[in-house]
PDB file of C-alpha atoms in Angstrom:
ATOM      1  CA  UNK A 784      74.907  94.992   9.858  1.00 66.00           C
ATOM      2  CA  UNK A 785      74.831  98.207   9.608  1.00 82.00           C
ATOM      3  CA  UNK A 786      76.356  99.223  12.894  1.00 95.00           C
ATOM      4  CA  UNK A 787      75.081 101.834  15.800  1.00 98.00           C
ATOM      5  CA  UNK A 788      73.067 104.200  14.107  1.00 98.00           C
ATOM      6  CA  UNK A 789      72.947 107.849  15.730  1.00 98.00           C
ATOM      7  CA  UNK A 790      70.738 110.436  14.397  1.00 97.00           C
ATOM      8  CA  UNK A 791      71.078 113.731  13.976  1.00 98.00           C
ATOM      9  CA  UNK A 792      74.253 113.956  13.128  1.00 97.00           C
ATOM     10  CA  UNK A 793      74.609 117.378  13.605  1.00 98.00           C
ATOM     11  CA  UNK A 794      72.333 119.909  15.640  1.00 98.00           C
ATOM     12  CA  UNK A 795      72.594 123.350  16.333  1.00 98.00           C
ATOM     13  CA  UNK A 796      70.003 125.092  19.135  1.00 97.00           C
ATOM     14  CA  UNK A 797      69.296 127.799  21.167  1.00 97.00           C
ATOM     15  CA  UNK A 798      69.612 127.744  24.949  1.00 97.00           C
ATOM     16  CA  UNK A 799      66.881 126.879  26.471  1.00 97.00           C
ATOM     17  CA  UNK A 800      65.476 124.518  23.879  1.00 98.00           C
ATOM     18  CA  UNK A 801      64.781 120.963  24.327  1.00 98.00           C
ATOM     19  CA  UNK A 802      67.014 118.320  22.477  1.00 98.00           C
ATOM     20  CA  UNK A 803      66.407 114.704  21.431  1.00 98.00           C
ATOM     21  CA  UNK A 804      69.292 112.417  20.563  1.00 98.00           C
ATOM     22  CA  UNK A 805      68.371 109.542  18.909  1.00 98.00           C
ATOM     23  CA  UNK A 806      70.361 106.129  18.477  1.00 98.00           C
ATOM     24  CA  UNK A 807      69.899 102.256  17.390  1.00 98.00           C
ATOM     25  CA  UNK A 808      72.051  99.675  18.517  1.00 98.00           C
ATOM     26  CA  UNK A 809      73.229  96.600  16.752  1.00 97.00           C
ATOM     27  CA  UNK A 810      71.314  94.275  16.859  1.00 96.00           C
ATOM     28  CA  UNK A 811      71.215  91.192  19.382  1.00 95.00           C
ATOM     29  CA  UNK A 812      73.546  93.437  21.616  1.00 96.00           C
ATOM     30  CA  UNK A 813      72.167  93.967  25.232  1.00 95.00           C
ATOM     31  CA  UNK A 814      74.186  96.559  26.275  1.00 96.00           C
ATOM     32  CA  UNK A 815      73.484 100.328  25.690  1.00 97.00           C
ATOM     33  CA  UNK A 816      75.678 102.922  26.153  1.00 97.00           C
ATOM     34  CA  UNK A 817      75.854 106.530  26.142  1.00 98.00           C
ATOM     35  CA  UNK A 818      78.996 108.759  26.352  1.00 98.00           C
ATOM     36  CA  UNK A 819      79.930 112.842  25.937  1.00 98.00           C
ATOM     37  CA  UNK A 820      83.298 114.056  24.570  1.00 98.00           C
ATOM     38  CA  UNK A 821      84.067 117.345  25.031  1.00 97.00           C
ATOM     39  CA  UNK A 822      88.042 119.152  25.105  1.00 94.00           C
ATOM     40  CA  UNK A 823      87.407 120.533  28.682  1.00 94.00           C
ATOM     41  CA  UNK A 824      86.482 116.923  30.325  1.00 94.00           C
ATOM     42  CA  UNK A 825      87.438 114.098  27.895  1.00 95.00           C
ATOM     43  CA  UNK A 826      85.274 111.303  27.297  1.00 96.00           C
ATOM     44  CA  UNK A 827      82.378 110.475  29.978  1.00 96.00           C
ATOM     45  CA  UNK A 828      79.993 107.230  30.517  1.00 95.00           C
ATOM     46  CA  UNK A 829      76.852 108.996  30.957  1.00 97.00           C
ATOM     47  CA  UNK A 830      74.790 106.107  31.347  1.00 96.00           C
ATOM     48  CA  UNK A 831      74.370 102.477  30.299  1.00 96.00           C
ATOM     49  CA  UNK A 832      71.309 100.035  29.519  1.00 96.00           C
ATOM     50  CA  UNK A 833      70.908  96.535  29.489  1.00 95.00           C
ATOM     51  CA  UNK A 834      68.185  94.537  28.188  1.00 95.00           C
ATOM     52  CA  UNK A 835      66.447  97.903  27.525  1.00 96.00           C
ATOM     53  CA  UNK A 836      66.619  98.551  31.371  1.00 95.00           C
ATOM     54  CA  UNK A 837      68.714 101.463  32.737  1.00 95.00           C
ATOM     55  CA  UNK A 838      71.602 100.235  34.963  1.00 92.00           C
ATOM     56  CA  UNK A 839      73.826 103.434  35.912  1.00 91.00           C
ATOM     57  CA  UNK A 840      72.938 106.819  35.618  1.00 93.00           C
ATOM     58  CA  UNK A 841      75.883 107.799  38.336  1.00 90.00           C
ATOM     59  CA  UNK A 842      77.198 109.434  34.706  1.00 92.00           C
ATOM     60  CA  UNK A 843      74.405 112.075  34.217  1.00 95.00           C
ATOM     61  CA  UNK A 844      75.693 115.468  34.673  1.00 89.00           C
ATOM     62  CA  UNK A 845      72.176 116.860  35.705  1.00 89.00           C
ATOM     63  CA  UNK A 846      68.622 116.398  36.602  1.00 93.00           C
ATOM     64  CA  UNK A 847      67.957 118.316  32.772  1.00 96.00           C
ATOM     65  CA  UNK A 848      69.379 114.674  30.841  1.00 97.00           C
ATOM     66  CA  UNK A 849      67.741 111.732  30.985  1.00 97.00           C
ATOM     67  CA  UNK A 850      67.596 108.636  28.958  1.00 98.00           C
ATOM     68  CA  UNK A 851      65.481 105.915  27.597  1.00 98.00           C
ATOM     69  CA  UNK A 852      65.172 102.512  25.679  1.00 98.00           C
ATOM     70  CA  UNK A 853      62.153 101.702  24.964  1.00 97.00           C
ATOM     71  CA  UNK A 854      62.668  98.785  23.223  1.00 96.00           C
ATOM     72  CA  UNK A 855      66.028  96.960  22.024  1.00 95.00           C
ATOM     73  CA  UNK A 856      66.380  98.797  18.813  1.00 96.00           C
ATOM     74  CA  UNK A 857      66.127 102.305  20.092  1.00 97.00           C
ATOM     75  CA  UNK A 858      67.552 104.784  22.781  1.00 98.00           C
ATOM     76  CA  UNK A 859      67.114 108.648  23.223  1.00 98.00           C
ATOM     77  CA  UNK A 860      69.374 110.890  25.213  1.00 98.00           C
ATOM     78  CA  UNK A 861      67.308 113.945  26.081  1.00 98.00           C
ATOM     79  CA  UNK A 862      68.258 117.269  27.492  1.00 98.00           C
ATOM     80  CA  UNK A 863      65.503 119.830  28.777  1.00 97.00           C
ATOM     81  CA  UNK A 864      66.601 123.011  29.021  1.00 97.00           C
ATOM     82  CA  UNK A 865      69.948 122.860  27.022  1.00 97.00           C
ATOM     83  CA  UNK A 866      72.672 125.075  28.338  1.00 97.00           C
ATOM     84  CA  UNK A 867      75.667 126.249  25.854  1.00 97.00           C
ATOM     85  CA  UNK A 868      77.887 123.777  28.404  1.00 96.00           C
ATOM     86  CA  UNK A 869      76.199 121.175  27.157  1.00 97.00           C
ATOM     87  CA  UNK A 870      77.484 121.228  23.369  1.00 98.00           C
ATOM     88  CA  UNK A 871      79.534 118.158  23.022  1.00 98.00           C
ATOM     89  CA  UNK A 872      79.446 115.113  20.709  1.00 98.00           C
ATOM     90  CA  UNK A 873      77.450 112.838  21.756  1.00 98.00           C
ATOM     91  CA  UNK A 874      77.919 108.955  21.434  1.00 98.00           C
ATOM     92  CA  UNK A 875      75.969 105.749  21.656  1.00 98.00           C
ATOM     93  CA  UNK A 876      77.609 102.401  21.637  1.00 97.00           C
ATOM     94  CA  UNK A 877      76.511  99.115  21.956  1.00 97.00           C
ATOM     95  CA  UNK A 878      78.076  95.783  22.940  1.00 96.00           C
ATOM     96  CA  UNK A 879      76.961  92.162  22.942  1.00 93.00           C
ATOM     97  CA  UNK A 880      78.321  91.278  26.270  1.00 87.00           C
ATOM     98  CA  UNK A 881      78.310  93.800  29.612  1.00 85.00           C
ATOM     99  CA  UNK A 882      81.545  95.949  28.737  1.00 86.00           C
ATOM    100  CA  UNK A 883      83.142  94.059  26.310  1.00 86.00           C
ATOM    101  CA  UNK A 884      84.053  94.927  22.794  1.00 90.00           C
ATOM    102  CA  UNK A 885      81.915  98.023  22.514  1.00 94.00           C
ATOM    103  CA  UNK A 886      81.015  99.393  18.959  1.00 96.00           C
ATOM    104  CA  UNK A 887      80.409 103.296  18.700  1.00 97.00           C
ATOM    105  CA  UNK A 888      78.119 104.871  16.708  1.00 98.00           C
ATOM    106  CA  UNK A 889      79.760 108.140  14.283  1.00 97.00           C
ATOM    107  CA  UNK A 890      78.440 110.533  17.293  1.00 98.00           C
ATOM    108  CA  UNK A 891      76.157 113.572  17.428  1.00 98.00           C
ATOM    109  CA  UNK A 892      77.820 117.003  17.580  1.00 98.00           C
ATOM    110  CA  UNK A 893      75.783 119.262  19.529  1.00 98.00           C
ATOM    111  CA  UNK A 894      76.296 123.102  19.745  1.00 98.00           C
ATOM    112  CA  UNK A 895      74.430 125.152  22.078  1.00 98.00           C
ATOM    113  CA  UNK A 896      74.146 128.681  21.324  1.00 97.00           C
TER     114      UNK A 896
ATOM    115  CA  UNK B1068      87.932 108.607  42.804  1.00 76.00           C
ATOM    116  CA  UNK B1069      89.241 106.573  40.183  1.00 86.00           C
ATOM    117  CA  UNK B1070      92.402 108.328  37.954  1.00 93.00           C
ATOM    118  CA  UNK B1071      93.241 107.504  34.352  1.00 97.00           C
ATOM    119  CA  UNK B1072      97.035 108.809  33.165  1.00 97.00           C
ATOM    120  CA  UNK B1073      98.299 108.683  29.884  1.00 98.00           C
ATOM    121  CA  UNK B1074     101.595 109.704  28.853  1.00 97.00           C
ATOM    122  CA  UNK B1075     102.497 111.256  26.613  1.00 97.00           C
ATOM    123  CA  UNK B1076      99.688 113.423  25.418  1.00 97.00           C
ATOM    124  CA  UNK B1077     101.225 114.097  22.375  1.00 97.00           C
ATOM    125  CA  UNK B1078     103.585 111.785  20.414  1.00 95.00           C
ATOM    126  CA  UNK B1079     105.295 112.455  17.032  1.00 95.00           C
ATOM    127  CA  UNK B1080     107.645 109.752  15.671  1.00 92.00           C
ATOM    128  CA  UNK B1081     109.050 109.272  12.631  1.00 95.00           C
ATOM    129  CA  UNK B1082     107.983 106.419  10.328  1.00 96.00           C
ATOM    130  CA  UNK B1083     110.344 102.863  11.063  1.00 96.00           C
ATOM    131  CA  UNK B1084     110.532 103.875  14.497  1.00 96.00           C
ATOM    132  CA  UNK B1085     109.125 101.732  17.815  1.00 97.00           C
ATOM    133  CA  UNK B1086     107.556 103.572  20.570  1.00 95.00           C
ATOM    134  CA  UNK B1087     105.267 103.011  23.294  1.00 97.00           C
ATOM    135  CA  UNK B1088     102.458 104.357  25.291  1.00 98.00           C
ATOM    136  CA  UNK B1089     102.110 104.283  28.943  1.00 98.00           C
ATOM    137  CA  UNK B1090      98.274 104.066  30.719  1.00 98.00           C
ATOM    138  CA  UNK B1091      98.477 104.205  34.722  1.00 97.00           C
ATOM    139  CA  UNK B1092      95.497 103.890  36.874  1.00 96.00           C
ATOM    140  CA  UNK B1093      94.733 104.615  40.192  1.00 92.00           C
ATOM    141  CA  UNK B1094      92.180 101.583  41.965  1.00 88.00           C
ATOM    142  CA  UNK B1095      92.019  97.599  40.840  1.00 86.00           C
ATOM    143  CA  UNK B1096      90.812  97.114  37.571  1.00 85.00           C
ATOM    144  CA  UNK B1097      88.405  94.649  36.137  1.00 86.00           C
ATOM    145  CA  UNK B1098      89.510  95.928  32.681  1.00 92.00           C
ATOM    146  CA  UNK B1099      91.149  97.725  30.314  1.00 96.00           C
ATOM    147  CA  UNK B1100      90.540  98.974  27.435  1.00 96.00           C
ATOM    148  CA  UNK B1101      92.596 100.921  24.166  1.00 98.00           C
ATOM    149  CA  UNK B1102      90.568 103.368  21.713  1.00 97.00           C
ATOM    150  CA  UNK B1103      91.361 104.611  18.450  1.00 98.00           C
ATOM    151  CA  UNK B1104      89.735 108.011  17.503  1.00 98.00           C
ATOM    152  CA  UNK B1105      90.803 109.422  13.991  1.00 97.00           C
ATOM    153  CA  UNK B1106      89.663 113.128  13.844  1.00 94.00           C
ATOM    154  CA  UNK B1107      86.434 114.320  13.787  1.00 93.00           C
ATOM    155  CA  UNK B1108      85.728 110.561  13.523  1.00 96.00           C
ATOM    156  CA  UNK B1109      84.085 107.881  16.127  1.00 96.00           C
ATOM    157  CA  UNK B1110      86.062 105.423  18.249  1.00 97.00           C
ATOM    158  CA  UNK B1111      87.147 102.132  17.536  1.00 96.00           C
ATOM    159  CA  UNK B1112      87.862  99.377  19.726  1.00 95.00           C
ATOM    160  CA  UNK B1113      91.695  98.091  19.479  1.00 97.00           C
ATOM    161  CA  UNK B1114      91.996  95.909  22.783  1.00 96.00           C
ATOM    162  CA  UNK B1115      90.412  94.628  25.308  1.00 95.00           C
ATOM    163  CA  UNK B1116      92.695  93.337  28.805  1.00 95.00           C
ATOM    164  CA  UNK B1117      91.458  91.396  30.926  1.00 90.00           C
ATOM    165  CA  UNK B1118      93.875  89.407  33.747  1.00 84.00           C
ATOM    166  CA  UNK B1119      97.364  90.307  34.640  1.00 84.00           C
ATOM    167  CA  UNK B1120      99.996  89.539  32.018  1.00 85.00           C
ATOM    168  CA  UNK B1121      97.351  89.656  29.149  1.00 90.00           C
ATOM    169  CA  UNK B1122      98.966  90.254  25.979  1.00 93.00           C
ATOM    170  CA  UNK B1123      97.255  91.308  22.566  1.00 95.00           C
ATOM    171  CA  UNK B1124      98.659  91.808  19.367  1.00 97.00           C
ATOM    172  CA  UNK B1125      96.898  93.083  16.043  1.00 96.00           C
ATOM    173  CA  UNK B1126      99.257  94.330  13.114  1.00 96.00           C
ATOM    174  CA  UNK B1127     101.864  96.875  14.576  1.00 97.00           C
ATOM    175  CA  UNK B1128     100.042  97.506  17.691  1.00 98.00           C
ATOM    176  CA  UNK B1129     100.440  95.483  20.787  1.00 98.00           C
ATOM    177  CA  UNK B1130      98.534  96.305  24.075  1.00 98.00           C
ATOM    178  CA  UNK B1131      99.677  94.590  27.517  1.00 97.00           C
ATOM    179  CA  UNK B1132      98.201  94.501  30.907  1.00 96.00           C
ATOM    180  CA  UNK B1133     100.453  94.431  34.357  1.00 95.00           C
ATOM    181  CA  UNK B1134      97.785  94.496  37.237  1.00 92.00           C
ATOM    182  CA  UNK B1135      99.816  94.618  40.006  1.00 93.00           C
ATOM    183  CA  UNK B1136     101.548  97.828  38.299  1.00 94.00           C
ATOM    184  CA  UNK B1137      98.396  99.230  37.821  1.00 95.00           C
ATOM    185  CA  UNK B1138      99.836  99.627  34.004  1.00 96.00           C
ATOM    186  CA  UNK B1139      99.036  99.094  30.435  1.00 97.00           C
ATOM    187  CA  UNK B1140     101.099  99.623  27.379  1.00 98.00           C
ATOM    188  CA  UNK B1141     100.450  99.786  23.969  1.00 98.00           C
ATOM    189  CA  UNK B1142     103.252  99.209  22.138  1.00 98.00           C
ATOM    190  CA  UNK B1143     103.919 100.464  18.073  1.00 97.00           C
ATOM    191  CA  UNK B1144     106.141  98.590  16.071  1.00 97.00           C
ATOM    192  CA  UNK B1145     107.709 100.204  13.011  1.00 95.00           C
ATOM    193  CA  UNK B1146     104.987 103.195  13.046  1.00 95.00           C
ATOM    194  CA  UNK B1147     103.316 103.855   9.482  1.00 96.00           C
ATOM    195  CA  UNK B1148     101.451 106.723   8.541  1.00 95.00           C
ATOM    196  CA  UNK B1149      98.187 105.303   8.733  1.00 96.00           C
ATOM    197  CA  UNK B1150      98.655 104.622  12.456  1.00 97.00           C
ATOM    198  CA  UNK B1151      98.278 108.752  12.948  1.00 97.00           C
ATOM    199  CA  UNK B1152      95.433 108.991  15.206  1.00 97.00           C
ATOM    200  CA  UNK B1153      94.109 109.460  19.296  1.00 98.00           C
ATOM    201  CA  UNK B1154      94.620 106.934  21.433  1.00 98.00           C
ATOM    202  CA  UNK B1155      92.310 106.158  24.364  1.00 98.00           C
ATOM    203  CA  UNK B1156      93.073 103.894  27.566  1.00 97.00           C
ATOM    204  CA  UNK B1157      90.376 102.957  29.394  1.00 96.00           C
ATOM    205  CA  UNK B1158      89.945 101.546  33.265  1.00 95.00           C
ATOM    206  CA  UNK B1159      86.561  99.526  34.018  1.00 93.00           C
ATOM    207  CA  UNK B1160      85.851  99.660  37.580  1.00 90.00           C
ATOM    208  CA  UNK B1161      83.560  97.201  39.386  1.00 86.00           C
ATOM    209  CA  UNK B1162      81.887  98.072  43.096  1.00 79.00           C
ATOM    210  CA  UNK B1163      78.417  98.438  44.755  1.00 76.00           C
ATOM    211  CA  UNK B1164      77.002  96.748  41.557  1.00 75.00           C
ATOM    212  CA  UNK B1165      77.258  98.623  39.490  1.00 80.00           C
ATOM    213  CA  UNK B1166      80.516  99.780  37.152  1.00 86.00           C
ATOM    214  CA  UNK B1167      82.962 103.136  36.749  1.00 89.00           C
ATOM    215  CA  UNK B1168      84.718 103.362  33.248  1.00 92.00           C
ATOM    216  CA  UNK B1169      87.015 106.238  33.091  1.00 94.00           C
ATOM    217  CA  UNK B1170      88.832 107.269  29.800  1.00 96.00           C
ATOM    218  CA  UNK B1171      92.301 108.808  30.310  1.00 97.00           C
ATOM    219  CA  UNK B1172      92.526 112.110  28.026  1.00 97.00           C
ATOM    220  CA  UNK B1173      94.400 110.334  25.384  1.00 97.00           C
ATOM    221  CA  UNK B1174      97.590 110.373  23.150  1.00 98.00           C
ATOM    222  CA  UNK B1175      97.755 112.282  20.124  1.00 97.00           C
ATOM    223  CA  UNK B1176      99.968 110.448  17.583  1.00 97.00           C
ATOM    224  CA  UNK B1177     101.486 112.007  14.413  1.00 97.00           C
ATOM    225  CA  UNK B1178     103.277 109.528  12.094  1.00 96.00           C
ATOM    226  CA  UNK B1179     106.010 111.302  10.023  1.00 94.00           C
ATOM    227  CA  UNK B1180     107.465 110.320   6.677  1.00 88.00           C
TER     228      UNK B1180
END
């Protein structure tokens, strides 16, 4: 297997633009999960899927991200408007049971200028 | 709100030597967790703790759980270069259905010949 996919891998944009991050789990796991590392706050559970279904979005910073899975290969992590504060590296993980061994895609670094 | 602590942040030891990493938490567990992070790089899984007293052990690193403490340790054995990396503790949380995972902000080890 190939492991969590993430794509881009980099991405540079301009405040105020939308951005699309893009990921595909392993497959046969039914857990989804999203997470932001940045210096200032450390690593954060943004939100987590299973079975394609959205269980916890408590993580979210704002109204401007949201999430979806539309099917069991594929998640996006979307923000609309993107703020500078929101450059970050972005990862997606997956895991076969809920919190268990989790396996972490190589992260999207996003810069907002 | 739930409280990660690591200590130390940063560790430097010399190569041969034993040391050992402290992760304190502040509410009841359901489990813990220990991240690798190599720079610039994603995050591997190491352990995962799941009952008081657990005990895990892979190559030089050994991770242990004391509930009632409200303390895990991950313990390096005659530290090689190689083991130079971030390490992450993690606390899973469990209540109103749904689950809090909180990272602590992670040890910095340097490994020196």
């Amino acid at each position: 297997d190939a492991g969590v996919i993430q794509s881009p891998r980099h991405e540079v944009t301009e405040m105020g633009q939308e951005v699309t991050l893009r990921c595909k789990p392993i497959s046969g796991h039914d857990y989804l999960f999203w997470y932001r590392q940045t210096m200032m706050r450390g690593l954060e559970l943004l939100i987590y899927f299973n079975n394609n279904v959205p269980i916890d979005d408590s993580g979210m910073p704002e109204d401007r991200f949201s999430a979806k899975m539309p099917n069991a290969s594929f998640s996006t992590l979307k923000i609309q408007p993107s703020e500078p504060r929101d450059s970050a590296v972005y990862f997606c993980a997956s895991s076969l049971f809920s919190f268990y061994e989790q396996y972490f895609g190589p992260g999207t670094r996003l810069t907002v200028t | 709100e739930l409280k990660v602590e690591q200590n130390p942040l940063f560790l430097s030891m010399q190569e041969g030597k034993n040391y050992t990493i402290y992760c304190n938490y502040s509410t009841t567990s359901d489990r813990l967790y220990w991240y690798r992070q190599d720079p610039g790089k994603s995050l591997e899984s190491l352990f995962v703790l799941l009952s008081n007293g657990a005990v895990k052990q892979e190559g030089r690193l050994m991770a242990s759980l004391d509930t009632k403490a409200r303390l895990s340790t991950l313990h390096i054995t005659a530290a090689v270069h190689d083991l130079s990396a971030t390490y992450f503790c993690a606390s899973l949380h469990s209540g109103a259905g749904s689950y809090q995972l909180t990272f602590g902000k992670g040890t910095k080890l340097s490994v020196i010949p």
